XYZ file of C-alpha atoms in Angstrom:
537
model
C -74.866 -252.149 68.846
C -70.977 -252.823 68.808
C -71.031 -253.044 64.898
C -72.819 -249.656 64.447
C -70.397 -247.874 66.875
C -67.385 -249.466 64.828
C -69.000 -248.017 61.551
C -69.560 -244.533 63.102
C -65.995 -244.380 64.433
C -64.592 -245.120 61.112
C -66.649 -242.286 59.255
C -65.507 -240.009 61.868
C -61.805 -241.009 61.412
C -62.289 -240.558 57.682
C -63.660 -237.106 58.119
C -60.679 -236.114 60.410
C -58.274 -237.479 57.676
C -59.870 -235.427 55.004
C -59.911 -232.238 57.051
C -56.421 -232.847 57.930
C -55.438 -232.162 54.348
C -55.121 -228.385 55.616
C -57.103 -227.092 52.595
C -54.827 -228.579 49.990
C -56.338 -228.323 46.420
C -57.179 -231.919 45.379
C -55.921 -230.952 41.826
C -52.320 -230.363 43.006
C -50.228 -233.451 43.568
C -49.036 -234.215 46.921
C -45.845 -232.412 47.987
C -46.346 -229.578 45.421
C -47.688 -226.082 46.369
C -50.253 -224.320 44.195
C -48.727 -221.095 42.778
C -50.430 -217.792 43.991
C -52.949 -216.066 41.810
C -51.642 -212.902 40.250
C -53.066 -209.941 41.270
C -54.178 -207.939 37.919
C -52.411 -205.020 36.970
C -53.988 -201.846 37.676
C -52.699 -198.459 36.325
C -54.686 -196.428 39.232
C -53.219 -197.197 42.662
C -55.283 -195.774 45.255
C -55.351 -195.987 49.286
C -51.474 -196.019 49.123
C -49.648 -194.962 52.430
C -46.367 -193.217 53.340
C -45.500 -193.515 56.957
C -43.853 -190.100 57.597
C -41.193 -189.874 60.165
C -41.127 -186.144 59.611
C -44.827 -185.533 60.111
C -45.112 -188.303 62.731
C -48.228 -189.709 60.833
C -49.367 -191.751 57.834
C -49.880 -189.905 54.406
C -52.434 -191.070 51.841
C -51.559 -190.823 48.185
C -52.606 -192.160 44.802
C -50.565 -193.004 41.803
C -51.549 -193.257 37.963
C -49.238 -195.351 35.887
C -48.550 -195.062 32.238
C -50.365 -197.425 29.829
C -47.926 -200.457 29.283
C -45.860 -199.781 32.599
C -46.406 -203.592 33.369
C -44.917 -204.803 30.331
C -42.125 -202.277 29.979
C -38.746 -201.648 31.341
C -38.890 -197.980 30.799
C -38.395 -195.110 33.274
C -40.685 -192.086 33.337
C -40.983 -188.526 34.374
C -43.225 -187.766 37.355
C -45.973 -185.123 37.767
C -47.014 -184.463 41.217
C -50.750 -183.391 41.232
C -51.813 -181.052 44.272
C -55.440 -180.797 45.309
C -57.150 -177.478 46.568
C -58.017 -176.621 50.067
C -60.724 -178.838 51.656
C -60.121 -181.615 49.245
C -57.820 -184.680 49.306
C -55.688 -187.107 47.077
C -58.789 -188.536 45.506
C -59.817 -185.186 43.913
C -57.603 -185.463 40.733
C -58.734 -189.059 39.688
C -62.415 -188.389 40.747
C -63.563 -184.858 40.067
C -60.591 -184.358 37.658
C -60.986 -187.408 35.627
C -57.269 -187.745 35.440
C -56.823 -191.136 33.657
C -59.567 -190.236 30.866
C -57.947 -186.936 30.243
C -54.325 -188.246 30.268
C -55.284 -190.840 27.807
C -57.467 -188.597 25.813
C -54.333 -186.325 25.257
C -51.687 -189.041 24.742
C -50.823 -187.613 21.429
C -49.447 -184.399 22.905
C -47.487 -185.817 25.802
C -45.010 -188.330 26.626
C -45.925 -191.234 29.060
C -45.570 -190.029 32.640
C -46.236 -191.135 36.214
C -48.783 -189.212 38.252
C -48.660 -188.797 41.911
C -51.579 -187.419 44.032
C -50.507 -186.764 47.608
C -52.706 -185.842 50.459
C -51.963 -182.092 51.167
C -54.226 -181.371 54.240
C -54.611 -177.510 54.209
C -51.016 -176.858 54.525
C -50.640 -174.912 51.258
C -47.705 -177.357 50.681
C -45.308 -175.578 53.115
C -43.821 -176.043 56.365
C -46.066 -174.449 58.766
C -44.461 -171.238 60.165
C -44.394 -172.488 63.801
C -42.316 -175.702 62.697
C -45.091 -178.184 64.047
C -45.999 -179.640 60.619
C -43.185 -179.357 58.028
C -44.961 -180.655 54.994
C -42.642 -179.277 52.482
C -39.693 -181.128 54.250
C -41.779 -184.451 54.101
C -42.702 -183.918 50.332
C -39.083 -183.268 49.322
C -37.238 -185.658 51.807
C -39.654 -188.656 51.979
C -42.409 -188.514 49.271
C -40.277 -187.868 46.348
C -37.443 -190.561 47.467
C -40.297 -193.104 48.059
C -41.789 -192.608 44.707
C -38.304 -192.858 43.166
C -37.899 -196.224 45.027
C -41.153 -197.756 44.381
C -41.591 -196.956 40.775
C -39.486 -196.713 37.636
C -38.896 -192.811 37.516
C -36.428 -190.602 35.992
C -34.538 -189.370 39.146
C -33.734 -185.673 38.145
C -35.131 -182.427 38.634
C -35.541 -181.868 34.946
C -37.802 -184.795 34.998
C -40.158 -183.697 37.859
C -43.359 -181.319 37.393
C -45.604 -180.050 39.919
C -49.405 -179.290 38.823
C -51.913 -178.050 41.173
C -55.437 -176.096 41.176
C -56.392 -173.404 43.859
C -54.463 -174.222 46.868
C -52.519 -176.706 44.969
C -51.881 -174.166 42.450
C -49.733 -172.099 45.041
C -48.096 -175.484 45.901
C -47.283 -176.088 42.317
C -45.464 -172.687 42.180
C -43.731 -172.644 45.818
C -42.525 -176.226 45.530
C -40.337 -175.768 42.492
C -39.109 -171.888 43.580
C -38.018 -173.280 47.016
C -36.788 -176.604 45.723
C -35.267 -175.853 42.192
C -32.765 -178.667 42.608
C -35.676 -181.312 43.126
C -38.314 -179.853 40.525
C -38.089 -177.745 37.367
C -41.700 -177.400 36.023
C -44.380 -175.544 37.645
C -47.977 -175.492 36.335
C -50.280 -173.477 38.799
C -53.986 -173.571 37.696
C -56.251 -170.859 39.525
C -53.557 -170.315 41.996
C -55.031 -169.355 45.549
C -52.834 -166.542 47.129
C -53.339 -162.937 47.813
C -51.665 -159.866 46.696
C -50.367 -157.392 49.212
C -53.623 -155.342 49.241
C -55.770 -158.451 49.280
C -53.948 -159.610 52.340
C -54.656 -156.648 54.100
C -58.374 -156.824 53.068
C -58.909 -160.335 54.026
C -61.454 -160.898 56.555
C -60.460 -161.598 59.912
C -62.243 -165.101 59.780
C -60.525 -166.039 56.598
C -57.115 -164.821 57.856
C -57.413 -166.854 61.041
C -58.677 -169.993 59.472
C -56.674 -170.162 56.013
C -53.529 -168.196 56.324
C -52.145 -167.579 60.001
C -51.949 -171.371 60.810
C -49.623 -171.657 57.718
C -47.903 -168.297 57.320
C -48.206 -166.572 60.721
C -47.870 -164.611 62.547
C -50.637 -165.297 64.861
C -54.533 -165.654 64.879
C -56.039 -162.293 65.252
C -53.266 -160.240 63.375
C -54.454 -157.290 61.290
C -52.993 -154.646 59.350
C -49.288 -154.526 58.604
C -48.695 -157.043 61.377
C -50.072 -159.846 59.080
C -47.006 -159.453 56.748
C -44.653 -161.828 58.867
C -41.110 -162.411 57.684
C -42.309 -166.088 56.866
C -45.046 -164.825 54.664
C -42.800 -162.763 52.739
C -40.412 -165.479 52.181
C -43.217 -167.462 50.676
C -45.168 -164.840 48.723
C -44.660 -164.667 45.059
C -45.567 -160.719 45.359
C -42.185 -160.613 47.505
C -39.870 -163.226 46.068
C -40.577 -162.311 42.565
C -40.226 -158.536 42.958
C -36.431 -158.553 42.598
C -33.965 -157.758 39.781
C -31.984 -160.897 40.818
C -33.824 -163.136 38.742
C -31.064 -165.876 38.009
C -32.638 -168.011 40.650
C -35.519 -168.687 38.529
C -33.751 -169.469 35.264
C -34.138 -173.222 35.566
C -37.834 -172.974 36.027
C -40.345 -173.556 33.287
C -43.834 -172.049 34.463
C -47.216 -172.207 32.855
C -49.861 -170.046 35.040
C -53.470 -170.515 33.956
C -56.567 -168.868 35.439
C -60.100 -168.133 34.402
C -61.542 -164.763 33.617
C -64.568 -165.405 35.749
C -62.837 -166.239 38.996
C -63.441 -164.009 41.849
C -60.377 -162.417 43.927
C -58.089 -165.040 42.335
C -58.401 -163.186 39.000
C -56.734 -160.197 40.259
C -54.231 -162.375 42.133
C -52.923 -164.176 39.040
C -53.244 -161.282 36.667
C -51.120 -158.982 38.947
C -48.534 -161.908 39.214
C -48.455 -162.048 35.605
C -47.747 -158.328 35.351
C -45.058 -158.536 38.223
C -43.263 -161.470 36.112
C -43.340 -159.234 32.976
C -42.190 -156.223 34.705
C -39.062 -158.205 35.896
C -38.622 -160.198 32.626
C -39.014 -163.606 34.362
C -39.759 -166.133 31.859
C -43.269 -167.758 32.052
C -46.487 -168.671 30.066
C -49.780 -167.142 31.036
C -53.257 -168.184 29.929
C -56.611 -166.754 30.811
C -59.654 -168.692 29.297
C -63.528 -168.362 30.007
C -64.312 -169.879 33.295
C -64.354 -169.870 37.089
C -63.138 -171.983 39.908
C -64.241 -175.621 38.868
C -63.346 -178.776 37.434
C -64.948 -177.679 34.154
C -62.189 -175.008 33.940
C -59.095 -177.053 35.110
C -60.120 -180.124 32.766
C -59.783 -177.803 29.770
C -56.206 -177.070 30.859
C -55.078 -180.535 30.356
C -53.990 -180.386 26.689
C -51.711 -177.576 26.963
C -50.515 -178.284 30.421
C -49.583 -181.845 29.553
C -47.906 -180.545 26.185
C -45.895 -177.851 28.217
C -44.753 -180.725 30.731
C -43.705 -182.919 27.937
C -41.754 -180.513 26.157
C -39.938 -179.437 29.324
C -38.832 -183.025 30.394
C -37.639 -183.626 26.786
C -35.662 -180.317 26.997
C -37.553 -178.825 24.061
C -38.049 -174.849 24.022
C -41.814 -174.309 24.270
C -42.899 -172.358 21.023
C -43.660 -168.643 21.312
C -46.339 -168.903 18.807
C -49.220 -171.453 18.521
C -50.032 -173.166 15.138
C -51.475 -170.792 12.846
C -55.117 -170.792 12.226
C -55.482 -171.951 8.357
C -57.718 -169.559 6.315
C -58.927 -171.261 3.339
C -59.881 -170.105 0.771
C -58.705 -166.583 0.604
C -60.817 -163.934 -1.292
C -59.219 -161.412 -3.707
C -59.321 -157.810 -4.172
C -62.000 -158.173 -6.624
C -64.265 -159.523 -4.113
C -64.621 -156.375 -2.134
C -65.355 -152.682 -2.933
C -63.121 -149.555 -2.044
C -65.256 -146.711 -1.223
C -64.733 -143.063 -0.491
C -67.087 -142.274 2.208
C -68.725 -138.889 1.286
C -67.653 -135.826 3.504
C -65.154 -137.874 5.394
C -61.956 -137.938 3.418
C -61.891 -141.753 4.317
C -61.972 -144.617 2.246
C -63.204 -148.097 3.473
C -63.133 -151.573 2.043
C -66.445 -153.282 2.204
C -67.628 -156.860 1.353
C -71.118 -157.918 1.122
C -71.932 -161.478 2.139
C -72.682 -164.305 -0.337
C -76.355 -163.980 -1.729
C -76.598 -160.612 -0.502
C -80.432 -159.472 -0.700
C -82.352 -156.409 -0.233
C -85.089 -158.349 1.213
C -83.152 -159.053 4.677
C -81.252 -156.940 7.000
C -77.548 -157.775 7.797
C -75.371 -157.213 10.745
C -72.312 -155.239 10.274
C -68.799 -155.829 11.448
C -66.353 -152.671 11.449
C -62.803 -153.546 11.510
C -60.298 -150.914 12.588
C -57.171 -152.162 10.865
C -53.675 -151.506 12.188
C -51.540 -152.741 9.212
C -48.129 -151.193 10.106
C -46.496 -154.666 9.983
C -48.073 -155.839 6.659
C -49.939 -153.858 4.024
C -53.534 -152.896 4.476
C -54.791 -154.810 1.600
C -53.168 -158.095 2.796
C -54.674 -157.502 6.147
C -58.104 -156.936 4.750
C -57.976 -159.929 2.656
C -57.147 -162.345 5.532
C -59.574 -160.832 8.047
C -62.444 -160.674 5.460
C -61.358 -164.128 4.399
C -61.572 -165.687 7.896
C -64.890 -163.991 8.432
C -66.341 -164.937 5.315
C -65.451 -168.466 5.780
C -66.968 -168.487 9.307
C -70.275 -167.298 7.734
C -70.120 -170.134 5.282
C -69.559 -172.719 8.137
C -72.220 -171.021 10.154
C -69.855 -169.910 12.816
C -71.101 -166.362 12.603
C -74.178 -164.972 11.037
C -73.896 -163.460 7.574
C -72.823 -159.980 7.948
C -71.644 -156.904 5.971
C -67.760 -156.326 6.443
C -66.221 -152.745 6.510
C -62.668 -152.321 6.957
C -61.172 -148.780 8.041
C -57.667 -147.973 8.369
C -56.387 -147.092 11.799
C -52.941 -145.913 10.921
C -53.441 -142.544 11.060
C -56.905 -142.289 13.091
C -57.221 -140.758 16.191
C -60.161 -140.610 18.615
C -60.738 -137.063 17.496
C -60.296 -137.594 13.625
C -62.061 -141.052 13.210
C -65.458 -140.583 11.319
C -66.873 -143.826 12.559
C -70.411 -142.329 13.111
C -70.418 -140.912 9.616
C -69.192 -144.219 8.097
C -71.976 -146.170 10.073
C -74.652 -143.711 8.751
C -73.420 -144.087 5.068
C -73.419 -147.983 5.391
C -77.017 -147.905 7.000
C -78.037 -145.525 4.107
C -76.574 -147.651 1.154
C -76.812 -151.084 2.381
C -79.669 -153.279 3.913
C -77.914 -153.294 7.374
C -79.319 -154.067 10.971
C -79.722 -150.553 12.311
C -79.579 -151.178 15.946
C -76.535 -151.621 18.394
C -77.055 -155.382 18.516
C -76.714 -155.343 14.857
C -73.157 -153.736 14.970
C -69.986 -154.930 16.079
C -66.449 -153.328 16.295
C -63.208 -155.067 16.087
C -59.707 -153.849 15.938
C -56.092 -155.016 16.146
C -53.138 -153.212 17.845
C -53.608 -149.518 17.518
C -56.910 -150.104 16.104
C -58.025 -152.201 19.157
C -57.097 -149.368 21.528
C -58.920 -146.909 19.484
C -62.018 -149.346 19.227
C -62.066 -149.257 23.075
C -62.017 -145.672 23.088
C -64.785 -144.742 20.371
C -67.024 -147.452 21.508
C -67.489 -145.507 24.739
C -68.198 -142.311 22.792
C -70.707 -143.928 20.429
C -72.654 -146.030 22.804
C -75.760 -145.151 21.366
C -74.451 -146.934 17.935
C -72.204 -149.603 19.307
C -72.299 -151.696 22.191
C -70.173 -154.791 21.058
C -66.258 -154.342 21.166
C -63.756 -156.731 20.369
C -60.037 -155.602 20.976
C -56.982 -157.887 20.085
C -53.580 -156.917 21.536
C -54.572 -153.101 21.943
C -51.486 -150.806 21.668
C -52.478 -148.556 24.544
C -51.583 -144.839 24.944
C -50.226 -143.980 28.371
C -54.009 -143.505 29.617
C -56.424 -146.490 30.126
C -59.705 -146.117 27.994
C -62.736 -145.284 29.892
C -65.098 -148.271 30.447
C -68.801 -148.332 29.545
C -70.892 -150.568 31.882
C -73.536 -150.907 29.337
C -71.252 -152.290 26.552
C -69.899 -155.717 26.027
C -66.037 -155.927 25.795
C -64.005 -158.946 24.554
C -60.385 -157.972 25.353
C -58.138 -160.592 23.850
C -54.142 -160.500 24.648
C -51.285 -162.408 24.164
C -48.916 -163.135 26.922
C -45.921 -161.404 25.303
C -47.936 -158.167 24.290
C -46.633 -154.879 25.127
C -50.001 -153.570 26.521
C -50.151 -156.245 29.383
C -50.168 -153.808 32.397
C -52.949 -151.306 30.956
C -54.891 -154.462 29.588
C -54.780 -155.807 33.338
C -56.276 -152.593 34.729
C -59.003 -152.398 31.954
C -59.901 -156.054 32.604
C -60.668 -155.336 36.393
C -62.957 -152.576 35.346
C -64.631 -154.729 32.720
C -65.720 -156.972 35.394
C -68.438 -154.521 36.497
C -70.238 -155.311 33.161
C -70.342 -157.782 30.564
C -67.163 -159.138 29.430
C -64.790 -161.866 28.084
C -61.128 -161.892 28.748
C -58.471 -163.903 27.060
C -54.702 -164.139 27.453
C -53.043 -166.498 24.800
C -49.914 -167.907 23.913
C -48.087 -165.662 21.283
C -46.384 -162.281 20.435
C -47.898 -159.107 18.704
C -48.231 -160.293 15.077
C -50.960 -160.265 12.537
C -50.933 -163.922 12.633
C -51.543 -163.779 16.465
C -54.415 -161.484 15.924
C -56.002 -163.905 13.430
C -55.534 -166.703 15.880
C -57.430 -164.614 18.374
C -60.108 -163.726 15.768
C -60.834 -167.256 15.058
C -61.185 -168.154 18.631
C -63.643 -165.159 19.173
C -66.015 -166.394 16.774
C -68.393 -168.175 19.267
C -68.639 -164.910 21.284
C -68.986 -162.793 18.038
C -71.997 -165.300 16.896
C -73.617 -164.631 20.179
C -73.562 -160.774 19.722
C -74.199 -160.347 16.068
C -77.842 -160.040 15.770
C -79.754 -159.026 12.566
C -82.636 -157.418 14.697
């Protein structure tokens, strides 16, 4: 029995000795420490926290680092990405697919650091009562923290702010109120209100969304809603000035979908205000509403705009021109004097034209004051013919009409339509006819399409040069109104767009000035809608 106890005691001592090694790796020689395993590099850093002394609470944020950040010593510009009302810092890398879209557009933008802070529902300002100074925290704590933790370019010219909805307002107000910290502003579908909209806002919406941030108090109505604090932070007040030098250092790109509800009016009227005061900015309206589907499509130009800004490049006035190849010649179309009208038209039949089928007809009101009529006709006919060849639009008869001396009263469009229907195999219905125009021809198209609603219901107007009056709107018609953001008719176009929303429409505002090339760019971009409207039956 004693021998057995000695044997058992020895086993216990051996186990104690082994356990006393403190978990030491048996492959590591005695006296040496095992090197800690390295944490794999991750470009997307989530669940980051800033302990804010100003807010007296922690702030969550996320960061997306450039590809190759871990193996370089480079410094990078910073883009602060702001989320919308009710969302949080996860929105950009989850719903917004940030990493995928940044990598997808790496050819148009320099590498940048993207910071996504939690914004609560503050509209990214200091709350009017002073109890939650979010903007102070952003500028005095968040920006210095990011600069200390990451290899950033620590200069206002190297910082941009981009946001959607509430974050779109934040992307505007942060650079406007802090031009020594930020120089680039990208508001997407900016959530705010015009003066009229602010008065009309329901009491419930005002009390929940606006009063806590801008004052003066819950329950305020009428003119009492316009607190001094609200006016200080409203673009419809601070941009409404002739002292615009304070905005000289800002580079602004505003983008809002044509199917937004109240925000369409908000953003369009801000564009009008900025144009009225000659405050430099870019403005875009594309097809879409208040969703990530729309905002994701903003990535290519937004990133290119920021990239040019941080490199101190001037953003181009005109986009890349659409290439038209091949070009037809004057021998490819007919010039016809339409009987009884004292009007000549240029007419082009589609390839393999046959009397066995009916063809839609595109009528083109040609404003050719900047270039010759024939040159304009060749370019437009060539673009549309190439589109037919590539199945971008249905094979159609093309008819060009000079708009130079034409007026609503003397344009014999009904007679021209009757002549084409009589002499050619055309689709004799409103769906089989489409009217396009540029410049003065576009304004004329908007006017006559309302008069001839029994013949035409599809009107495509590009940079219309309006008279002093807005054209009448026909609720039964389809309008495609296309403007460049430097066009002279911006104010009336905005008013007509608001009328169009009662019917079927598409509205576009693009980069560019009032040139034939801008018209051709817009025409090329309209082909998808044109194809949907051109019907042979």
